[in-house]
Amino acid sequence: MTVTDGGFDGFYEDMRMNIKSLALGAALGLGAAGAAHAATFTAFDLQPTSTVSLFSPETFSLEYDTTGWASIDSATLYLTLGDDGDRLPEAAVSYVSGNGSASVFLTTPISTFTGYSLGSVLDLVALGGTSLTGTVFGVGDFLYGGATLVLEYTPEFTPIPEASELWMLAAGLLAVGGIAVKRRSLGQV
């Protein structure tokens, strides 16, 4: 192979660009490895089926622990309700409080037990909070079977490179070292 003047310079310029690309790819890969993924936490307050009415309300408390959470992305409250079999229409009213705020929800039970979504209660839960409490009562009487709180949160994280990415980084460093040795043996600095 005949190398014309400047041929090695072009070769090394290509190698420098490849090394820069490899280093950038390794840095991006290491950063992506530490990215946090959303997780779900569910709190249950299941109770034996009870009959609830305006004069015999049922209370619930849903406990959660936000230690290690970076944020709470969504919070949905469900009540398990059902018609007690009589022919009267019933409506359930739920009073829920947490994080210094309160909300009142209205829903209508149906003939079989169903987990009714009361919608978002994100304004009632917060990092550092520990519980969401509520009372279920209604017009008429109906069956109540418990409450469920579903929280989607982002965990706190510390980027930890995975083994495959460390191998890529090591290979890149070896390539850089090999090029330096090759350049030194050719008399280039």
Short mmCIF file of C-alpha atoms in Angstrom, two decimals, residues 95-172:
data_model
loop_
_atom_site.label_atom_id
_atom_site.label_comp_id
_atom_site.label_asym_id
_atom_site.label_seq_id
_atom_site.Cartn_x
_atom_site.Cartn_y
_atom_site.Cartn_z
CA TYR A 95 -66.19 13.34 51.44
CA VAL A 96 -62.41 12.96 51.05
CA SER A 97 -59.65 14.97 52.68
CA GLY A 98 -55.87 15.09 52.61
CA ASN A 99 -52.98 17.54 52.26
CA GLY A 100 -55.04 20.26 53.94
CA SER A 101 -57.78 20.15 51.29
CA ALA A 102 -61.15 18.45 50.92
CA SER A 103 -63.35 17.27 48.06
CA VAL A 104 -66.91 15.99 47.84
CA PHE A 105 -67.84 13.45 45.15
CA LEU A 106 -71.20 12.12 44.03
CA THR A 107 -71.70 8.77 42.33
CA THR A 108 -74.53 6.28 41.82
CA PRO A 109 -74.22 2.60 42.81
CA ILE A 110 -75.30 -0.17 40.43
CA SER A 111 -76.62 -3.69 40.99
CA THR A 112 -73.25 -5.47 41.28
CA PHE A 113 -70.12 -4.49 43.13
CA THR A 114 -68.09 -2.14 41.00
CA GLY A 115 -65.00 -0.06 41.67
CA TYR A 116 -66.31 3.42 40.90
CA SER A 117 -63.65 5.90 39.88
CA LEU A 118 -64.11 9.18 41.71
CA GLY A 119 -61.48 10.73 39.45
CA SER A 120 -58.30 12.56 40.29
CA VAL A 121 -57.44 13.40 43.88
CA LEU A 122 -53.99 14.71 42.99
CA ASP A 123 -54.72 17.93 44.88
CA LEU A 124 -55.30 15.87 48.04
CA VAL A 125 -52.03 13.90 48.04
CA ALA A 126 -48.51 15.29 48.22
CA LEU A 127 -44.90 14.30 48.70
CA GLY A 128 -44.34 14.00 52.42
CA GLY A 129 -48.00 13.15 52.99
CA THR A 130 -49.00 9.82 54.49
CA SER A 131 -52.73 9.30 54.14
CA LEU A 132 -55.99 10.12 52.43
CA THR A 133 -59.12 9.83 54.54
CA GLY A 134 -62.78 9.90 53.66
CA THR A 135 -66.39 9.23 54.60
CA VAL A 136 -69.01 7.53 52.44
CA PHE A 137 -72.69 8.21 53.12
CA GLY A 138 -75.71 8.50 50.91
CA VAL A 139 -79.33 9.07 50.10
CA GLY A 140 -80.97 5.69 50.63
CA ASP A 141 -78.90 2.68 51.62
CA PHE A 142 -76.38 0.73 49.56
CA LEU A 143 -73.47 -1.65 49.98
CA TYR A 144 -69.92 -0.47 50.48
CA GLY A 145 -66.86 -2.71 50.09
CA GLY A 146 -63.83 -0.50 50.50
CA ALA A 147 -61.67 2.19 48.91
CA THR A 148 -58.61 2.05 46.68
CA LEU A 149 -56.09 4.78 45.92
CA VAL A 150 -53.86 4.37 42.85
CA LEU A 151 -50.80 6.62 42.72
CA GLU A 152 -48.46 6.91 39.76
CA TYR A 153 -45.14 8.38 40.79
CA THR A 154 -41.61 8.97 39.55
CA PRO A 155 -38.98 7.45 41.82
CA GLU A 156 -35.83 9.32 42.74
CA PHE A 157 -32.83 7.76 41.03
CA THR A 158 -29.07 7.75 40.89
CA PRO A 159 -27.67 6.94 37.45
CA ILE A 160 -25.93 3.58 37.60
CA PRO A 161 -24.22 2.49 34.39
CA GLU A 162 -25.06 -0.99 33.20
CA ALA A 163 -22.35 -3.55 32.51
CA SER A 164 -22.78 -3.41 28.72
CA GLU A 165 -22.31 0.36 28.73
CA LEU A 166 -19.18 0.05 30.85
CA TRP A 167 -17.79 -2.40 28.30
CA MET A 168 -18.52 0.11 25.53
CA LEU A 169 -16.74 2.82 27.48
CA ALA A 170 -13.74 0.54 28.13
CA ALA A 171 -13.57 -0.38 24.44
CA GLY A 172 -13.57 3.30 23.51
#
